[in-house]
XYZ file of C-alpha atoms in Angstrom:
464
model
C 1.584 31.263 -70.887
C 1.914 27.680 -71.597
C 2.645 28.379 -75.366
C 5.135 30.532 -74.768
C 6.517 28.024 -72.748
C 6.762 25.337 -75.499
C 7.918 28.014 -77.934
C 10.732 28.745 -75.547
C 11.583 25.074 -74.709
C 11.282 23.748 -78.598
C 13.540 27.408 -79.787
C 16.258 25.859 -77.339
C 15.651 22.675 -78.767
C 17.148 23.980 -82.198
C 19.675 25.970 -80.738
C 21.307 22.968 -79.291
C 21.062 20.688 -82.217
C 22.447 22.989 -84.425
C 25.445 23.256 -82.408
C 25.880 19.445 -82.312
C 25.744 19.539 -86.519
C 28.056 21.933 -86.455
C 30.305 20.221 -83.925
C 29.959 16.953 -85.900
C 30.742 18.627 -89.235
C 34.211 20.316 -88.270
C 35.077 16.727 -86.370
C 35.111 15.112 -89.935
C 38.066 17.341 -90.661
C 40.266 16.881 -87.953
C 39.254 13.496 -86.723
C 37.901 11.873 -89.224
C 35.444 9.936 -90.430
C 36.064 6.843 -87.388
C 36.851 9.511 -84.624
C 33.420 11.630 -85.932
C 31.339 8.764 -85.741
C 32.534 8.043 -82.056
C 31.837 11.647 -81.192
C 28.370 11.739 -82.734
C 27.425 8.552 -80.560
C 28.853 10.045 -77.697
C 27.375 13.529 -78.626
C 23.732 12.012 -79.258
C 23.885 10.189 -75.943
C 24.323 13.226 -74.209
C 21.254 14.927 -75.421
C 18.827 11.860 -75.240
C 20.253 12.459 -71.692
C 19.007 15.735 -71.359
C 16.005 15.887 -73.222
C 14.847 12.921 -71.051
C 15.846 15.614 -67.691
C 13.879 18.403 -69.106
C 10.873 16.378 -70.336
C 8.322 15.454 -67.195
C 6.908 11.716 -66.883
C 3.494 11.719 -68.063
C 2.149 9.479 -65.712
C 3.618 8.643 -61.952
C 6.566 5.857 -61.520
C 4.958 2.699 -61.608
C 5.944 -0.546 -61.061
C 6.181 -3.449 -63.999
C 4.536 -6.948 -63.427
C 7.717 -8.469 -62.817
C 8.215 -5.841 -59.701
C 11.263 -3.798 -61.047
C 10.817 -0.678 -61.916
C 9.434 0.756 -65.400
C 11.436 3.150 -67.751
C 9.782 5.970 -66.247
C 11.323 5.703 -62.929
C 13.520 8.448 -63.020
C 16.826 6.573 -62.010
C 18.935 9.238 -61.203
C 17.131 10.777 -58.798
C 19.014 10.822 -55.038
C 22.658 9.735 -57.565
C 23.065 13.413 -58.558
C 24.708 15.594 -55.814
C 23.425 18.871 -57.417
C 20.677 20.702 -56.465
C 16.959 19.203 -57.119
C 15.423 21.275 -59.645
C 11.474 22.223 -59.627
C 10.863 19.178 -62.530
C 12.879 17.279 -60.338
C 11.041 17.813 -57.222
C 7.926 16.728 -58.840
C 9.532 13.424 -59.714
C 10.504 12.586 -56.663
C 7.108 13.180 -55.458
C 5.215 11.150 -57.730
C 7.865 8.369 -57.286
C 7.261 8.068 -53.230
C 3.693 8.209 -53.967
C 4.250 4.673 -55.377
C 6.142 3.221 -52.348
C 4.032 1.097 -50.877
C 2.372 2.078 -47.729
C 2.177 -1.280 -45.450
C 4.653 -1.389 -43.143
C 5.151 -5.059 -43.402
C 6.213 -4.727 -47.008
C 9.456 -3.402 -45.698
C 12.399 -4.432 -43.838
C 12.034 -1.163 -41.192
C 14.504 -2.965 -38.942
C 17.380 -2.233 -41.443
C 16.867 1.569 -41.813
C 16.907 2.062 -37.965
C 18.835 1.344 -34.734
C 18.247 -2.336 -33.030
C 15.735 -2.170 -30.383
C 15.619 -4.483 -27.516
C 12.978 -6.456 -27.851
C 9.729 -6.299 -25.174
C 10.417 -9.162 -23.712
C 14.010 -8.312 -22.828
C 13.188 -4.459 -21.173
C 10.317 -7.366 -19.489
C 13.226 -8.991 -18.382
C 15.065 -6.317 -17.442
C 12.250 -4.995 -15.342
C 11.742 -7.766 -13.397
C 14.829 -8.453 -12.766
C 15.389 -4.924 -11.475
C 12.224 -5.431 -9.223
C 13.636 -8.740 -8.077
C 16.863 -7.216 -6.943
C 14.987 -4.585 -5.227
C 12.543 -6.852 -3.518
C 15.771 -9.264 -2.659
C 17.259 -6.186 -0.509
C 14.187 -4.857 1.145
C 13.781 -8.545 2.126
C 17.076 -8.628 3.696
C 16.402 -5.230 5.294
C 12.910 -6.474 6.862
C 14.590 -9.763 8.235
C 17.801 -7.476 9.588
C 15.419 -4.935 11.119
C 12.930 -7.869 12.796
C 16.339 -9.011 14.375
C 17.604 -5.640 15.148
C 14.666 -3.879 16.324
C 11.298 -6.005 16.641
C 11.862 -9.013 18.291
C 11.925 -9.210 22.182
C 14.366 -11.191 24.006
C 13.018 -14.500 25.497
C 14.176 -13.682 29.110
C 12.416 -10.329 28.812
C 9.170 -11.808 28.094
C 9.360 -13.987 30.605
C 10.075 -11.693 33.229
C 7.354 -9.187 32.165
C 4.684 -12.219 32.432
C 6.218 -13.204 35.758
C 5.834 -9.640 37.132
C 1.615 -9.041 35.412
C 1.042 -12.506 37.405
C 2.432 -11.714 40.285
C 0.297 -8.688 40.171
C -2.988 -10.473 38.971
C -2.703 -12.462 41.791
C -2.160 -9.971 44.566
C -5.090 -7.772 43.079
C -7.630 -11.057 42.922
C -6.697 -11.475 47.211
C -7.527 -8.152 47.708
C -10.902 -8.226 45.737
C -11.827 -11.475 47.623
C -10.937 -9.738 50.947
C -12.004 -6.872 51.038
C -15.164 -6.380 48.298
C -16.281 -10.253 48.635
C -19.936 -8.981 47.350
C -18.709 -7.393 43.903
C -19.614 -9.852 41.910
C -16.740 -10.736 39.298
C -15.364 -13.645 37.220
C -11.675 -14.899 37.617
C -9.504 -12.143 36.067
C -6.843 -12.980 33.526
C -3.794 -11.687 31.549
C -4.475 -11.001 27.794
C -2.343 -8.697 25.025
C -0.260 -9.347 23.033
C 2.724 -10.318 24.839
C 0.498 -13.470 25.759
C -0.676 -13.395 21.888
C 4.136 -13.460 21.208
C 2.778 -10.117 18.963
C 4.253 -7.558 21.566
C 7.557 -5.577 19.965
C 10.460 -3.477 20.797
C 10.352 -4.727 24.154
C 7.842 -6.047 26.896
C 6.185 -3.002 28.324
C 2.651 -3.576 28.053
C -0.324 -6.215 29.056
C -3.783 -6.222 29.783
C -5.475 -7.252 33.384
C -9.160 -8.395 32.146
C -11.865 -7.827 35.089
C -15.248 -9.328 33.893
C -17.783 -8.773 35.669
C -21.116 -10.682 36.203
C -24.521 -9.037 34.964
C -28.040 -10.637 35.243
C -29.012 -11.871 32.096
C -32.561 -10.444 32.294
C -31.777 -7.527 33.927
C -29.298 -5.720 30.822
C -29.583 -6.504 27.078
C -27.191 -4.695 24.431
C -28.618 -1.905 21.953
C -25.853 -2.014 18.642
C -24.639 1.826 18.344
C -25.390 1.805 14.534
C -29.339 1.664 16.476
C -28.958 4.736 18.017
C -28.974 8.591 17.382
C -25.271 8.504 17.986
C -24.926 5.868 15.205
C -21.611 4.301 15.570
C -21.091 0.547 14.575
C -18.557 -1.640 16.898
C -19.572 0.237 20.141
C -23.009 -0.772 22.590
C -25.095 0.754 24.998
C -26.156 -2.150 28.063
C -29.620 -0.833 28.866
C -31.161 -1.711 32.180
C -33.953 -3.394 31.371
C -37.332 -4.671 33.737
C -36.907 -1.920 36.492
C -40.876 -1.869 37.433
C -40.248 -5.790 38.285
C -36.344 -5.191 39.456
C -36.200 -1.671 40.675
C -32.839 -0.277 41.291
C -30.437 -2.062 43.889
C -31.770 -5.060 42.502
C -28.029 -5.335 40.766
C -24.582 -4.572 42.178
C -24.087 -2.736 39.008
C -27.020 -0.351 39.326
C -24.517 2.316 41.073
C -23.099 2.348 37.481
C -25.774 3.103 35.685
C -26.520 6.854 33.986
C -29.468 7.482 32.577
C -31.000 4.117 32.659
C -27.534 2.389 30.838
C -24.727 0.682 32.434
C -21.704 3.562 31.672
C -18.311 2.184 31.650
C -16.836 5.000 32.654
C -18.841 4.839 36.267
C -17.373 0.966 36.299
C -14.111 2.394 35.491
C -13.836 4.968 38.273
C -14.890 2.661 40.937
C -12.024 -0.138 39.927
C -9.456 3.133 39.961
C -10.675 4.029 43.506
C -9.904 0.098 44.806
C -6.830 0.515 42.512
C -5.045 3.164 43.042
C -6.988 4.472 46.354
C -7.505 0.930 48.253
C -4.382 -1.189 47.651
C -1.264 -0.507 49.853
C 0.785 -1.113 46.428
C 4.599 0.061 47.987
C 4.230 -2.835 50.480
C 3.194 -5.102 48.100
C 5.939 -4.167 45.795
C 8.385 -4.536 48.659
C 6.827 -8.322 49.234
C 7.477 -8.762 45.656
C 10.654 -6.764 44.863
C 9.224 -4.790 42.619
C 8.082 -1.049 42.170
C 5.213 -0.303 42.022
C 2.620 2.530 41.908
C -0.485 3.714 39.360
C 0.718 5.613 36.401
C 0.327 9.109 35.780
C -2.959 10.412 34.204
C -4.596 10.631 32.246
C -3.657 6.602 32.137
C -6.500 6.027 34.536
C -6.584 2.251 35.565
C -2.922 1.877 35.076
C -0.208 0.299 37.533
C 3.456 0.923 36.300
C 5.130 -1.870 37.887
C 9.276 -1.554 37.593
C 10.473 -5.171 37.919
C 13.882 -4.329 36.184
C 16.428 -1.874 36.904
C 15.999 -0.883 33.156
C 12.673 -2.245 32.624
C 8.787 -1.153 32.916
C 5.902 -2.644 32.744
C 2.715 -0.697 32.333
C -0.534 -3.241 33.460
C -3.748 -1.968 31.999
C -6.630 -3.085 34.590
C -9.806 -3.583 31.799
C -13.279 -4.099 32.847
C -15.708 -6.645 30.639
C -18.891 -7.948 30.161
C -20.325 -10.380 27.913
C -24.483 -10.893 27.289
C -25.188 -14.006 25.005
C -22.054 -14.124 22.613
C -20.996 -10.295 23.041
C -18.033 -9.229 24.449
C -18.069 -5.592 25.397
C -15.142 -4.087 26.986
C -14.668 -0.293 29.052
C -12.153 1.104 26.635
C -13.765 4.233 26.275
C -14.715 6.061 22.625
C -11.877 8.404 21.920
C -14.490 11.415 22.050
C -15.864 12.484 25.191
C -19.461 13.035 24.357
C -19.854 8.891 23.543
C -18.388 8.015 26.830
C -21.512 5.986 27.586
C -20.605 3.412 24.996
C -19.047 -0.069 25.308
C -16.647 -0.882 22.946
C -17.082 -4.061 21.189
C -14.272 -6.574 22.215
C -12.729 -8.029 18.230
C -8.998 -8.088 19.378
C -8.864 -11.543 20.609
C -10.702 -12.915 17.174
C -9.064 -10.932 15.090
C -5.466 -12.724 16.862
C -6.497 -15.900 16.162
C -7.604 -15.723 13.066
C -4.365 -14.232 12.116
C -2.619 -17.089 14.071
C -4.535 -19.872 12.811
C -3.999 -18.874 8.895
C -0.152 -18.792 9.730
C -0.564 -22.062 11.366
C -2.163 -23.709 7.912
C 0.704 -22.658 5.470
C 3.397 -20.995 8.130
C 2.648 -18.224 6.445
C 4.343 -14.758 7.543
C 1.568 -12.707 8.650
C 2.528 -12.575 12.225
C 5.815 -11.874 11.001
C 4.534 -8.752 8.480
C 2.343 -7.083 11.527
C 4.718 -6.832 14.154
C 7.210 -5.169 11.854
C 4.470 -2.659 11.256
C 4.049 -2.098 14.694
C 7.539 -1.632 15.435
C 7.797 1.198 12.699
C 4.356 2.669 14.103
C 5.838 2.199 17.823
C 9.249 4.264 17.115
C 7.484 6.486 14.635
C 5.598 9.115 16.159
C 3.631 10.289 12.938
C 2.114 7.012 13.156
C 1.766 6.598 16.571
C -2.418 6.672 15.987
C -1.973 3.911 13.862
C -3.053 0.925 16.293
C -2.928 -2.529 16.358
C -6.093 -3.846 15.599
C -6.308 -2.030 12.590
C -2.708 -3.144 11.722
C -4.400 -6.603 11.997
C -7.005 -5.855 9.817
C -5.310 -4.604 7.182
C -2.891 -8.035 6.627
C -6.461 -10.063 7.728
C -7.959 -7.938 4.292
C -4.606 -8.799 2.425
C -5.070 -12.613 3.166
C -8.666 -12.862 1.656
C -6.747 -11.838 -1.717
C -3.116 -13.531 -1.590
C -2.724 -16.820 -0.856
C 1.071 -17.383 -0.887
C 2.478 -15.831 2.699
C 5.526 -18.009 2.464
C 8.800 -16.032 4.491
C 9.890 -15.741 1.139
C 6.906 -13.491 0.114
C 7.391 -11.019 2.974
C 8.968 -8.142 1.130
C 5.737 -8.312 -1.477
C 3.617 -8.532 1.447
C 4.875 -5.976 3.472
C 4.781 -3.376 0.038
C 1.061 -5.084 -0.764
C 0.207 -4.162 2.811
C 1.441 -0.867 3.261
C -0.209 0.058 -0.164
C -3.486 -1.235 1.113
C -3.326 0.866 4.350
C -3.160 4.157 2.112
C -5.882 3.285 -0.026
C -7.617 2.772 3.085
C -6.145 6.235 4.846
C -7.387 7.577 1.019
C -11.311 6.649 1.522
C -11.332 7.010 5.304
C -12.869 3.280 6.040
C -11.266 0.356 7.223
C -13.934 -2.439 7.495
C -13.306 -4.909 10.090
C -12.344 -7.952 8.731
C -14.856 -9.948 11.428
C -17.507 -7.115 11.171
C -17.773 -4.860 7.973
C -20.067 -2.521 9.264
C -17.337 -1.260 12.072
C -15.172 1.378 10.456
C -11.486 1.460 12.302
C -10.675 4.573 11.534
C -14.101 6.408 12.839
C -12.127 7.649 15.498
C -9.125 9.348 14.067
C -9.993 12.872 12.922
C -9.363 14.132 9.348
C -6.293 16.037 10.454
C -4.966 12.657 11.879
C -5.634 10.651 8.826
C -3.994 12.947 6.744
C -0.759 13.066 8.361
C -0.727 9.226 8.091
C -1.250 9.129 4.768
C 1.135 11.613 4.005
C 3.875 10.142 5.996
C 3.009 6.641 4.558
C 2.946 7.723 0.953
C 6.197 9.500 1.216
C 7.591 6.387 2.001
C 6.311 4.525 -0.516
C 9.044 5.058 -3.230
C 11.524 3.825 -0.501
C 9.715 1.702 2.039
C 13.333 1.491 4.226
C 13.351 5.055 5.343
C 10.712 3.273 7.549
C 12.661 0.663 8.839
C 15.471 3.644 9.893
C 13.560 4.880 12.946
């Protein structure tokens, strides 16, 4: 096949040049011997022409030493608009295999579009991020204004009102149960901590009481079948030497351990059974009477036309440097347990680091509880573990300047997801108590779902 293929090519080889002598012969008699010559140069360059288009490179385009190109590069490839022919194709082929292959070795930049540069979409970025962060820092400031902060005359008359009541409950105690043996009681919360928002409605009335050192010690709950850190049992201990009525506090005891709840339903039968609380509130002109259950130990005292204020009474003990407090476990079967007082550390820890660098912590947390308080989907979110959550975010940023807040407030609410995400929140002050052991799973994902949608815009939160 390829012989007949050279036959072929080499018969139309003659054919052609025969036709050229013959051309060249009749131009001597009509245009001479000058105008001959001129058309046999012209002629001749024609078919070097296309016996150099029918004849194939025997080797692939290569460059010379000097870098142009040799006389094998087949120049008129890509100048021809006809069609590329099969020899043609081939060419082309074996020329691009020749093109170098480095991308530095050519100018890419000038065959395509200009690119902005890394740096600039960088720019861009951040600059976009800075806006962004610029309004929700606006929006946080407008909404503290708007929403979380509590007039100063408020506040005032809300603590007015709790000691007015403190006071009135301590005459009655002397007066009428002069053997229970007690400390002095005193206000705590935060409205005394300036943390309260929305508006003054709420504040503690802490009852300690006085145990015997060597009659009750404290068993950790992580030491016991019901295993749950941040939460005691106060065993009564020595009863063959101090048998029972030995302590004022042995009516309280169940099962051989001091139960809060027993030390809670005898302050609600002085409370809300004992104490002649309409006259008093006449005395005082205020109203007053115990809230509606199941807020047991609760006065709702109405010092305000407009305003309540709901006083929770709150029994406590402390043995050695303890502080246990009757705020009962959220489920009923670990009613026996003390829970283990962290609220007033926590506070002033958070208090003292914004006293070092007047920082914006204080700030950051009470806008979260405002959008927890007028949110109900979060309304299990509380504010201890609020507290934790910016203590946590403290140990890793250092800068909590007011101008940081918007980063602080995104770091933060990122942070409580992750946390909603594993199910643990360590206690800053105690690692081993888990905040969130008492939400069930049902409860902690609704908060994370309601937090994460939020997350790609953080104000919805600030619209409630």
């Amino acid at each position: 096949m390829a012989g007949a293929g050279q036959r072929k090519g080499k018969k139309d080889d003659n054919g052609i040049g025969t036709a050229i002598d013959f051309v060249l012969s009749n131009a001597r008699l009509v245009l001479g011997v000058g105008g001959a010559a001129m058309l046999g140069i012209a002629t001749l360059a024609v078919k070097r022409m296309y016996d150099r288009a029918i004849s194939a490179p025997s080797s692939p385009t290569r460059l010379s030493q000097s870098g142009k190109r040799s006389w094998e590069e087949p120049n008129w490839l890509g100048s021809s608009s006809r069609l590329l022919t099969q020899d043609m194709k081939t060419n082309l082929s074996r020329s691009l295999q020749t093109l170098p292959t480095d991308p530095s070795a050519t100018d890419t930049d000038f065959f395509r579009p200009t690119k902005p540069k890394p740096s600039a979409k960088r720019s861009q970025v951040e600059l976009k991020k800075s806006r962004l962060r610029l309004s929700l820092q606006e929006k946080l400031f407008a909404y503290y204004r708007r929403k979380v902060a509590i007039p100063v005359d408020e506040q005032v008359r809300a603590k007015q009102a709790a000691v007015d009541i403190c006071a009135e409950l301590r005459s009655f105690l002397r007066a009428k149960l002069p053997d229970m043996p007690l400390r002095d009681m005193y206000l705590s919360g935060s409205l005394y901590d300036d943390l309260q928002v929305v508006t003054a409605d709420h504040i503690q009335l802490i009852v300690p009481l006085m145990l015997e050192q060597n009659l009750w010690s404290c068993i950790p709950g992580e030491d016991t079948i019901m295993n749950i850190p941040g939460f005691y049992l106060v065993r009564r201990e020595n009863p063959e030497y101090f048998p029972r009525g030995s302590s004022y506090w042995d009516r309280c005891v169940v099962g051989g351990y001091l139960s809060p709840k027993a030390v809670a339903d005898t302050f609600e039968k002085v409370v809300a059974g004992s104490i002649n609380w309409p006259a008093i509130g006449t005395l005082l002109d205020y109203v007053i009477r115990p809230a509606a259950p199941p807020a047991d130990l609760t006065l709702e005292v109405q010092y305000d036309p407009e305003r309540h204020l709901f006083i929770d009474f709150l029994p406590s003990l402390t043995l050695g440097d303890i502080i246990l407090v009757a705020k009962p476990h959220r489920l009923a079967q670990n009613d026996n347990l003390w829970r283990l007082s962290l609220r007033p550390a926590e506070t002033a820890r958070l208090r003292a680091l914004d006293q070092c660098d007047s920082g914006c912590r204080c700030l950051c947390l009470k806008i979260f509880k405002a959008v927890c308080k007028s949110n109900p989907a979060l309304g299990h979110l509380t504010a201890s573990q609020l507290t934790n959550v910016i203590l946590h975010l403290s140990q890793e940023e250092s800068d909590w300047s007011q101008d940081m807040l918007a980063d602080r407030f995104l770091q933060a609410l990122k942070g409580l997801i992750r946390y909603l995400e594993a199910g643990v929140l360590p206690s800053a002050l105690n690692p081993k108590v888990n905040l969130f052991s008492e939400l069930t799973p049902e409860e902690v994902d609704e908060l994370g779902y309601t937090l994460y949608s939020s997350l790609s815009e953080p104000e919805v939160l600030l619209q409630t």
